[in-house]
XYZ file of C-alpha atoms in Angstrom:
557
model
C 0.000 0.000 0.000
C 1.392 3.552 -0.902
C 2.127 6.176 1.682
C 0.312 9.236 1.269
C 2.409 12.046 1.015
C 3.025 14.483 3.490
C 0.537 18.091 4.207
C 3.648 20.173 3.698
C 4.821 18.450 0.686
C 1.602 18.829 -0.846
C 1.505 22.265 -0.071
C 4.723 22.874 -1.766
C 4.147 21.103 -5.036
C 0.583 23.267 -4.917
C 2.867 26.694 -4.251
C 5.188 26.002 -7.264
C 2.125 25.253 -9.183
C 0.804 28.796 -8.665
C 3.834 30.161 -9.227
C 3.724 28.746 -13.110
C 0.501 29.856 -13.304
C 1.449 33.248 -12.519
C 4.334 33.460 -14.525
C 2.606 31.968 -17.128
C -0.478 34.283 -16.698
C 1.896 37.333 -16.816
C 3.319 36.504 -20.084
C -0.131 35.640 -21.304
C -1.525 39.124 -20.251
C 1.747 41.381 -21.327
C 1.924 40.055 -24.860
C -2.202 40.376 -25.334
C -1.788 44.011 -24.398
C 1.046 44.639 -26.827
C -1.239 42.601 -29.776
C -4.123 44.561 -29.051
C -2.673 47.609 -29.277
C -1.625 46.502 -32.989
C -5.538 45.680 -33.593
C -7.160 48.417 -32.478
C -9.680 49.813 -34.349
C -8.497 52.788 -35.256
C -5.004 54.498 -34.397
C -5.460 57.582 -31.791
C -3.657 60.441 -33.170
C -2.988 62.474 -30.053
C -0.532 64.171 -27.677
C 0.143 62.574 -24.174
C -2.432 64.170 -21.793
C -2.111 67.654 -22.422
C 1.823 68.044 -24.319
C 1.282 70.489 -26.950
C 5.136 70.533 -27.715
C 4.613 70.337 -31.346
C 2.279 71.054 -34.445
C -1.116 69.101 -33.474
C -1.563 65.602 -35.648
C -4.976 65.656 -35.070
C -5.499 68.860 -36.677
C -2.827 67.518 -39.723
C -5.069 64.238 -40.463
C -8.060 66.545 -40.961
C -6.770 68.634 -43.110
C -4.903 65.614 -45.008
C -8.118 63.878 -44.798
C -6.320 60.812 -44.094
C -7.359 57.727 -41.402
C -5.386 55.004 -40.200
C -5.995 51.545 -40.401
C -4.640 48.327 -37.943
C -1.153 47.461 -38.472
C 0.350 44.211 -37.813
C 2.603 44.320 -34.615
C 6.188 45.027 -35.495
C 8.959 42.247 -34.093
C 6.184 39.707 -32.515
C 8.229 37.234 -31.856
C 10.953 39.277 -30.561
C 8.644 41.122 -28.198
C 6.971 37.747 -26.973
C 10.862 36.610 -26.251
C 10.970 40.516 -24.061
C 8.302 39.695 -22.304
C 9.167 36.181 -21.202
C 12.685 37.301 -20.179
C 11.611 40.390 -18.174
C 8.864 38.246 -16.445
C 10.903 35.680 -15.938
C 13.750 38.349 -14.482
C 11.888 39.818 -12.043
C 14.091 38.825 -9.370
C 17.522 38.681 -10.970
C 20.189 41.403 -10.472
C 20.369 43.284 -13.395
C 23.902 43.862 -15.629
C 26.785 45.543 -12.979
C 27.623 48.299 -15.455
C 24.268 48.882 -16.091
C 23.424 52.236 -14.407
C 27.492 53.627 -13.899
C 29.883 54.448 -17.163
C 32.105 51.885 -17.193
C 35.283 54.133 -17.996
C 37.447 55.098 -15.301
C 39.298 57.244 -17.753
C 36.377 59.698 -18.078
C 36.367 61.048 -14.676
C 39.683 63.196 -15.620
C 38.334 64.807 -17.805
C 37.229 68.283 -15.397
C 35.067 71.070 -16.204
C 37.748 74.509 -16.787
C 35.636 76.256 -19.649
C 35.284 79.242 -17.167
C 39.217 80.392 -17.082
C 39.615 83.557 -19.017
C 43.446 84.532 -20.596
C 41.982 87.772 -21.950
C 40.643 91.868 -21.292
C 36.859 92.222 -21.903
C 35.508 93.583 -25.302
C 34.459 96.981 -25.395
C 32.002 96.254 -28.026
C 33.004 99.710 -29.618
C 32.421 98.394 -33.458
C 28.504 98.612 -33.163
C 25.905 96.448 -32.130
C 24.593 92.855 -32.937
C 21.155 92.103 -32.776
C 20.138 88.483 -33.460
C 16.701 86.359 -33.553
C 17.272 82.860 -33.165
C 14.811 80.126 -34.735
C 13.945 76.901 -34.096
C 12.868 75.173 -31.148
C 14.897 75.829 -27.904
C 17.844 73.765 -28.293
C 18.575 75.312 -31.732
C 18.034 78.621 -30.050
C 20.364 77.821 -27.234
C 23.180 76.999 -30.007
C 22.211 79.986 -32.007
C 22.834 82.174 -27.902
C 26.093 81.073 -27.829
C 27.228 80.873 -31.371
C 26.456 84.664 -31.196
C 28.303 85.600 -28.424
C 31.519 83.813 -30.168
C 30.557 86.224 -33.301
C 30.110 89.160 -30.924
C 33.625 88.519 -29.618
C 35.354 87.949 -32.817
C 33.960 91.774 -34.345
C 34.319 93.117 -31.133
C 30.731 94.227 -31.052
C 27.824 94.997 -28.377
C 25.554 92.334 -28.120
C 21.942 93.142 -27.868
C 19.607 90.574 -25.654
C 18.962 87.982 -27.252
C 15.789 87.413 -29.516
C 13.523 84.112 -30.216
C 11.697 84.168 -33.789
C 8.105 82.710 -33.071
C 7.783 79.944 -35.035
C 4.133 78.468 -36.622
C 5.997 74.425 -35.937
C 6.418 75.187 -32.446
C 3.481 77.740 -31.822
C 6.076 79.007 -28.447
C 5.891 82.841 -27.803
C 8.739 82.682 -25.277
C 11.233 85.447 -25.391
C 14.983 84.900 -23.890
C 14.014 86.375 -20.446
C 10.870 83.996 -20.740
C 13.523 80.871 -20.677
C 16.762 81.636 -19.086
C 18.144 84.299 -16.699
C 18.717 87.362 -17.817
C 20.583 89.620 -15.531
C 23.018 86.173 -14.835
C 23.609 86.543 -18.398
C 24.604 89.945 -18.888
C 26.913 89.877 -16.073
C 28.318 86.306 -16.346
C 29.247 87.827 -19.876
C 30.904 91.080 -18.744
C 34.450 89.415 -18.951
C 33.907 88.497 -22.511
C 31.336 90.911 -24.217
C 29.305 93.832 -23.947
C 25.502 92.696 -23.515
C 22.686 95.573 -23.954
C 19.004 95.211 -23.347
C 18.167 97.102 -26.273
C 19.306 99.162 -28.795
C 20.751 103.164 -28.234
C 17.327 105.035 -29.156
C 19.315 106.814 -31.859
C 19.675 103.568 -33.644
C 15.542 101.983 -33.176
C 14.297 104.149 -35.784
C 16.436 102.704 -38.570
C 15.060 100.544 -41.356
C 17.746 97.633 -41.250
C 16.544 96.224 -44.552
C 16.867 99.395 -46.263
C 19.780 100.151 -45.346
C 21.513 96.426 -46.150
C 21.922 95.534 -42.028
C 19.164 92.652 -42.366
C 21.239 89.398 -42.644
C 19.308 86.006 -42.744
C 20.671 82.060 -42.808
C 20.889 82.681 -46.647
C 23.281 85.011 -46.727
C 25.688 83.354 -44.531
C 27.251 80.065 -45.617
C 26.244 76.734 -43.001
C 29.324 76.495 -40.958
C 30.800 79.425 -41.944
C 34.554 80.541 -40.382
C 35.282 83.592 -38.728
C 37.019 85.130 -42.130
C 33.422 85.279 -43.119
C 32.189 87.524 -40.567
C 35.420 89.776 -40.627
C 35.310 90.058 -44.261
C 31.079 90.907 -44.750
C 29.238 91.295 -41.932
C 32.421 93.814 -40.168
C 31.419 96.436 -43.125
C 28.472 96.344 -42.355
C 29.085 97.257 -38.891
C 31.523 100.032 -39.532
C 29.388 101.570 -42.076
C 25.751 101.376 -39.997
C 26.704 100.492 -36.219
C 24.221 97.738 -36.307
C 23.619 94.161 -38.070
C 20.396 92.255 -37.347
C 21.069 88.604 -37.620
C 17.343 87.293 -38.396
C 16.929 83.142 -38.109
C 20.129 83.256 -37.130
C 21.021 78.993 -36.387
C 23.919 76.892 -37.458
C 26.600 79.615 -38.962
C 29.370 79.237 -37.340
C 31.882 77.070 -37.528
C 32.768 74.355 -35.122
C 36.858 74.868 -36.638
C 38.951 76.605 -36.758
C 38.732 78.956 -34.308
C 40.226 80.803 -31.617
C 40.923 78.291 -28.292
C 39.377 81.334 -26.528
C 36.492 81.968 -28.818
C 35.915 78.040 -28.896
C 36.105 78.409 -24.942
C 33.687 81.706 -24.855
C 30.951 79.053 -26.661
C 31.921 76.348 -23.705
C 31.813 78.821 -21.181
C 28.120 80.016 -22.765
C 25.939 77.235 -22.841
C 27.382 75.595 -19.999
C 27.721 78.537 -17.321
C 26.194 81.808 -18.624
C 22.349 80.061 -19.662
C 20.835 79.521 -16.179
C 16.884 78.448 -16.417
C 14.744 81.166 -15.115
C 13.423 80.226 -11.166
C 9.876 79.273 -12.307
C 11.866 75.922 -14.361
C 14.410 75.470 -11.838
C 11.631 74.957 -9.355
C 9.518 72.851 -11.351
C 12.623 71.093 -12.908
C 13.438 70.295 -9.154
C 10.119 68.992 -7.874
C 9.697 66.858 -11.385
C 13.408 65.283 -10.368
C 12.497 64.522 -6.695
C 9.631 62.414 -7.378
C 10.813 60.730 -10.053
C 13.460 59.758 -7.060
C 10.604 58.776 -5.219
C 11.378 61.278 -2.536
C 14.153 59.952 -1.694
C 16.693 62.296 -0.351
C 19.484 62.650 -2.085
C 21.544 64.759 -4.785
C 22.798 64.341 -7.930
C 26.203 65.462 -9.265
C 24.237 67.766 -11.710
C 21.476 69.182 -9.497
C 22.856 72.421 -8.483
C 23.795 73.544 -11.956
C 20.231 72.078 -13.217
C 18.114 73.903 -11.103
C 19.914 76.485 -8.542
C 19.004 76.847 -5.230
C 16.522 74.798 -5.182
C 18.245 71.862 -5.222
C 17.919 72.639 -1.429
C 14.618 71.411 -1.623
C 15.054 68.478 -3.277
C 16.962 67.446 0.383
C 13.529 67.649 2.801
C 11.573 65.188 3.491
C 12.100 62.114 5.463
C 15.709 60.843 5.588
C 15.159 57.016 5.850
C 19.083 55.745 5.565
C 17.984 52.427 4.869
C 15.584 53.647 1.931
C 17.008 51.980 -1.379
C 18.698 54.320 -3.761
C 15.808 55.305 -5.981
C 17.126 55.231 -9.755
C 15.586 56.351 -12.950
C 16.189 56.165 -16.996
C 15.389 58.762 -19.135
C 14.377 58.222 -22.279
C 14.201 60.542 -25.433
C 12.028 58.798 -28.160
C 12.475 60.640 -31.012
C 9.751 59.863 -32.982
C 7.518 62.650 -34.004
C 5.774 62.636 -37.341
C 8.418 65.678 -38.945
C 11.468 63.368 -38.131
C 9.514 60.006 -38.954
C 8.401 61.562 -42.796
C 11.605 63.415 -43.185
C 13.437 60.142 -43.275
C 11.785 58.345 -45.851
C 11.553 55.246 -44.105
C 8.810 52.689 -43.025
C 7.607 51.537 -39.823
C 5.288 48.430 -40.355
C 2.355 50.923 -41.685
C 2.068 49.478 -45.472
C 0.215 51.960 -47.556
C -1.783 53.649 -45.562
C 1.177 54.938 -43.823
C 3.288 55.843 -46.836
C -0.099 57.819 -48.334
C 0.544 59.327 -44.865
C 3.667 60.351 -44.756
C 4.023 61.551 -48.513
C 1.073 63.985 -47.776
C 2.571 65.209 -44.697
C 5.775 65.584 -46.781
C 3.544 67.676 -49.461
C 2.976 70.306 -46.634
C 6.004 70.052 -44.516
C 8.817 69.266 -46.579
C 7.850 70.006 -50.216
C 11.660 70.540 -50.908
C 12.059 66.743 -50.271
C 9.322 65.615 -51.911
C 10.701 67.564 -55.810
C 14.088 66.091 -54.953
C 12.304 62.418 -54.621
C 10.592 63.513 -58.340
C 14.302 64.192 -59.537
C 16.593 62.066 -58.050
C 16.785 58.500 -57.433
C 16.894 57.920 -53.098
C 18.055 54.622 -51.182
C 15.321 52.241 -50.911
C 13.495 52.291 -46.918
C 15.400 49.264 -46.574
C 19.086 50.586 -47.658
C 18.362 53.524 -45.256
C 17.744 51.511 -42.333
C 20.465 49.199 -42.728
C 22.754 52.395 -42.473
C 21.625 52.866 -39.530
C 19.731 56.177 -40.886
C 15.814 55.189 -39.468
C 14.998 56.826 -36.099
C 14.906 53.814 -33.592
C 10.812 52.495 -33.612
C 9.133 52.245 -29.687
C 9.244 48.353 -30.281
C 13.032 48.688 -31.361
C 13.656 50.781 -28.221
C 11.758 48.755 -25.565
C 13.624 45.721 -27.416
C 17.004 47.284 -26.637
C 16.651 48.643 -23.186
C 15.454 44.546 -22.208
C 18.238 43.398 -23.617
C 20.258 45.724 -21.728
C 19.047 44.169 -18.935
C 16.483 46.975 -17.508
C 13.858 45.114 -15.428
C 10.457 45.430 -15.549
C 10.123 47.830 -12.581
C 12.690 50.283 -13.759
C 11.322 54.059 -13.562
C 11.470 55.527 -16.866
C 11.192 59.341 -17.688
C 10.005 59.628 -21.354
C 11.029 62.731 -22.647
C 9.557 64.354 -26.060
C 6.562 65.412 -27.191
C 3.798 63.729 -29.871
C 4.640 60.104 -30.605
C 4.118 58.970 -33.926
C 0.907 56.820 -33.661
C 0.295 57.354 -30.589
C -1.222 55.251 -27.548
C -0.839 52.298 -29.440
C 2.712 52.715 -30.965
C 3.614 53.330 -27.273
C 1.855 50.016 -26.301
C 4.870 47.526 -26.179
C 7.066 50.131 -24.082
C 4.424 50.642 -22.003
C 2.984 47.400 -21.307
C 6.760 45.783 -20.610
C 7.664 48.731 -18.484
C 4.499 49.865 -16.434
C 6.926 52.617 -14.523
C 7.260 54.805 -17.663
C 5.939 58.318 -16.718
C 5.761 61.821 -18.624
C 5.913 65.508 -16.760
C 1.953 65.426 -17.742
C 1.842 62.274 -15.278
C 4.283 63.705 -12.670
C 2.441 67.151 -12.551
C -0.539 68.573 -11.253
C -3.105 70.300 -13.292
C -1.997 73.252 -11.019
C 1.328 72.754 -11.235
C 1.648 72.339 -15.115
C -0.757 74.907 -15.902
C 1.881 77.872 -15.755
C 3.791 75.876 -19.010
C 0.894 74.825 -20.990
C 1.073 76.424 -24.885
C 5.127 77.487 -24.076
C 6.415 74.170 -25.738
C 10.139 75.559 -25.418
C 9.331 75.991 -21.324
C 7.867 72.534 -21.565
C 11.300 71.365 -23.527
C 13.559 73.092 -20.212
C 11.714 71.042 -17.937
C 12.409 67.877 -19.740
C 16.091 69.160 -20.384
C 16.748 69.202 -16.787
C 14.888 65.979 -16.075
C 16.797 63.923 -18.662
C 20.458 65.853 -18.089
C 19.722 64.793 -14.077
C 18.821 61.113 -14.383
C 20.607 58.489 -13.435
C 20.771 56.983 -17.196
C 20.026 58.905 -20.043
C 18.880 56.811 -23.212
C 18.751 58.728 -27.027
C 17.263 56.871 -29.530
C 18.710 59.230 -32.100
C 22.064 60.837 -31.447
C 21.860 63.330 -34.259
C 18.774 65.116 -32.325
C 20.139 68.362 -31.008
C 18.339 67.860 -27.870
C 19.882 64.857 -27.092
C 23.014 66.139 -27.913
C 22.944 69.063 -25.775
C 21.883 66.763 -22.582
C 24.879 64.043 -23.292
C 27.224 67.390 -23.356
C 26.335 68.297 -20.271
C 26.309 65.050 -18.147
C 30.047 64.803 -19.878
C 30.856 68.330 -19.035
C 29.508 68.475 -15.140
C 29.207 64.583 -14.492
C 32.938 63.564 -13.215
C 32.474 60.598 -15.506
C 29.491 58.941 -13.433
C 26.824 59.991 -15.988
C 25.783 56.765 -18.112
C 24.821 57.701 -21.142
C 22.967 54.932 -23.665
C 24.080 56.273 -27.809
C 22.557 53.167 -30.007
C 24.537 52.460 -33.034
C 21.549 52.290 -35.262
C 23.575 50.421 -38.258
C 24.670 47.303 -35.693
C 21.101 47.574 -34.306
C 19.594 47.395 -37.431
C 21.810 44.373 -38.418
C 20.808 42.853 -35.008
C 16.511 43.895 -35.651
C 16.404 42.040 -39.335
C 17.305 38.915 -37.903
C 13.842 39.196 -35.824
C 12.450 35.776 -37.124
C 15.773 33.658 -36.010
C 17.367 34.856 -33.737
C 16.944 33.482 -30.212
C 17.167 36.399 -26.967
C 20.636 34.948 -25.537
C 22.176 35.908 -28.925
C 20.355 39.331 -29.381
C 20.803 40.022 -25.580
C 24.334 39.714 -26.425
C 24.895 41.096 -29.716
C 22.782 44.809 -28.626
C 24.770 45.142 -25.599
C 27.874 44.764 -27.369
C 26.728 47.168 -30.052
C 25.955 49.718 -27.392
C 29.325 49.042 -25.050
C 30.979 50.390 -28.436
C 29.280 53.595 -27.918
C 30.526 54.746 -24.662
C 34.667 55.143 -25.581
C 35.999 57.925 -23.808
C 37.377 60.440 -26.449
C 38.295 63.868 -27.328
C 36.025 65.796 -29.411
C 37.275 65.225 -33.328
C 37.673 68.277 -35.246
C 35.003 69.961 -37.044
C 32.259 68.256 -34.110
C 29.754 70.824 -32.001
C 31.611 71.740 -28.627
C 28.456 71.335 -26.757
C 28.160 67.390 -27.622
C 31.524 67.082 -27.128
C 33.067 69.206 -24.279
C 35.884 66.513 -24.097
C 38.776 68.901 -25.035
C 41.216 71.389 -23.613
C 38.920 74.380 -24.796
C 36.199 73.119 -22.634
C 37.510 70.511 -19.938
C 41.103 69.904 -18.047
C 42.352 65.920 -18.632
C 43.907 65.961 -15.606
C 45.670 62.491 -16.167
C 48.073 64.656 -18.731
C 50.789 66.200 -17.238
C 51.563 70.102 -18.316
């Protein structure tokens, strides 16, 4: 006769029983969310809560007339593999070099941008006025590109202008943004800054009398023999030049170590967010810490004095260190249509996309008449497609994120919306926006200033423990990874996908199994974090690495 078995043992084999269940139940309902998402009836066309960051879609379908119909999800089987592994990693320690920059060599590298080796100008060779386009990390640029152009004619600069633009629908003037009486005296070593004209010189007609200069009359990138050799006339002859649009026009090299310096010393010391975003930027930080008290290396030159605040609270020292990832998706319809690739849409996106092109980028769309382009295909394998949701959720799992990771997403309008956000959302629940963070209260002061909007998320990103870019040519992102290198001692992890390798890695979706793609991504990233100086002709404000704007203190003088 057989022995019945043991209560406890019974219980035990009924425990891991549950267990599967659950684990198996968890899989079940995280891939049914993500396929759902890819059948929904209809794709929602909208901003997240309330972002209105960019031109509305909603408003563009109308007027295109256009609807969209269910797509099939993008990398299925990959996803389902996501899912398993991040359900089934719940408990595992993630990756050691996960959340740190694995490069001891990048803490010599020291911030020294604000050393001076020269007598201020006296601005005596008239005055510059300039009105910077673009959203606000083009303006930024266009701030301190000025100042370097200021310096070089040893002219007056006049306060700073923003051009209000009908993309970005943002009536915020300099003073609106950053600080302007820090500015005009941080600058007093290097250049004479004004508030306004003399009133002797407001009544002039610039354009009639040739001191109008737009981006078409100076050359992209152009060198400081330019500016010496036109716009200095100009100058001499009418005391003032009005720089209208003024962006990308001046060269990253050759210049001047000083005048390279001046630009350094700009954008990382002299543009201070006014105290309405520093105080906002410093709330949005502490909770996505959780409360927890404690400061970052970059808090104090992220949001001022009220960094202080960011310390109160309960100090619990056995509260876990609360870490987060932020994440800049950059995936808006302008950058999605402008590069002529495909996302898993068919023809209801490309009809889409060419129509938005019609309005947007009718430039594009002649030269596509006119010239033959690289297939969608040959552009992605190049690595020249901005990174999907589903590509980016894949790569930050393979990295070895868990589920429960706190992400910040950054950004504003994602390209289809709730749904194309599904995946990212569904296998990371913690992924939260400023909208989410926010009160209605609180937020309410920012609403319809999509540039003040952009600050906050500037100092949320540049603060975070990880900072992920999905495309490392965006201006934004390059501005934030600047800054971590510039004030971060070298502990600022910063995630740069090489889009070619993960492309390479993405085709192979219907073979490859997760060990192998695991593997392969996180060597294709690893490659991406080399410690180097900046290479010539490269912006000094993505790359502060070099003796312009940062001291390697391992080399001896």
């Amino acid at each position: 006769m057989r022995k019945k078995k043991p209560f406890c043992q019974e219980r035990a084999i009924l425990g891991l029983a549950l267990v599967v269940i659950a684990f198996v139940s968890m899989n079940w309902w995280m891939l049914s969310r993500i396929q759902n998402a890819g059948r929904a009836s209809a794709v929602e066309f909208r901003f997240l809560e309330d972002n209105s960051s960019t031109l509305s879609i909603r408003e563009e379908l109308v007027r295109l007339g256009k609807g969209r119909k269910p797509q099939k999800t993008i990398y299925a089987r990959l996803l389902a593999k996501a899912a398993h592994a991040l359900a089934e990693g719940q408990k595992k320690s993630e990756p050691k070099d996960l959340w740190a920059e694995p490069y001891f060599v990048a803490s010599s590298w020291k911030p020294c941008a604000e050393q001076r080796d020269w007598q201020p100008s006296e601005g005596r060779n008239g005055y510059i006025i300039v009105t910077a386009n673009g959203g606000i990390n083009q303006q930024r640029v266009a701030v301190c590109n000025i100042v370097a152009v200021a310096r070089l004619l040893n002219a007056t600069l006049v306060l700073p202008r923003f051009l209000y633009s009908s993309v970005w629908k943002d009536a915020s003037q300099f003073g609106d943004i950053y600080q302007e009486e820090h500015f005009i005296n941080y600058m007093k070593p290097d250049i004479h800054v004004v508030r306004d004209l003399p009133q002797e010189l407001q009544s002039l007609d610039l354009e009639a009398i040739g001191s109008l200069v737009t981006d078409a009359d100076v050359v992209k990138e152009a060198k400081p023999s330019f500016y010496k050799k036109y716009i200095l006339p100009i100058l001499h002859k009418n005391r003032v030049v009005h720089f209208l649009g003024f962006g990308n026009r001046l060269a990253s090299d050759p210049l001047p170590l000083q005048v390279q310096r001046l630009r350094c010393r700009c954008n990382f010391h002299a543009l201070k967010f006014v105290p309405k975003i520093e105080e906002t930027g410093a709330l949005l930080i502490r909770r996505m810490r959780q409360n927890v008290t404690r400061l970052g290396p970059l808090d104090h030159h992220l949001v001022g004095p009220f960094s202080k605040s960011m310390m109160k609270g309960e100090r619990n020292r056995g509260a876990k260190v609360a870490r987060y990832l932020a994440l800049h998706l950059r995936f808006e319809i302008d950058m999605v249509a402008h590069s002529l690739c495909e996302y898993g849409g068919g023809e209801e996106e490309r009809n889409e996309l060419e129509a938005y092109r019609g309005i947007h980028f009718p430039a594009l769309v002649e030269l596509k008449k006119t010239k033959k382009l690289p297939s969608p295909a040959a552009l992605k394998a190049e690595g020249l497609c901005p990174l999907m949701p589903e590509e980016t959720v894949l790569m930050l799992a393979a990295l070895g994120f868990n589920r429960q990771t706190r992400i910040y997403l950054a950004g504003a309008h994602i390209y289809g919306g709730k749904s194309r956000l599904a995946s990212l959302t569904t296998l990371y629940p913690n992924l939260v926006t400023k909208e989410n963070l926010l009160s209605s209260s609180e937020i309410e002061p920012f609403k319809n200033f999509s540039s003040q909007l952009a600050a906050l998320d500037f100092i949320v990103c540049t603060a975070s423990d990880v900072f992920a870019m999905t495309d490392s040519g965006s201006q934004f992102s390059s501005l934030i990874s600047g800054f971590r290198v510039y004030y971060g001692g070298g502990k600022m992890a910063t995630i740069r996908p090489n889009k070619r390798r993960l492309a390479d890695i993405f085709v192979k979706n219907n073979t490859i199994d997760w060990r192998t793609f695991e593997q392969r991504v996180r060597k294709a990233v690893r490659q991406t974090k080399r410690v180097f100086s900046r290479p010539v002709g490269r912006s000094v404000y993505r790359y502060p690495r070099c003796k312009e704007c940062m001291c390697n203190t391992s080399v001896l003088s």
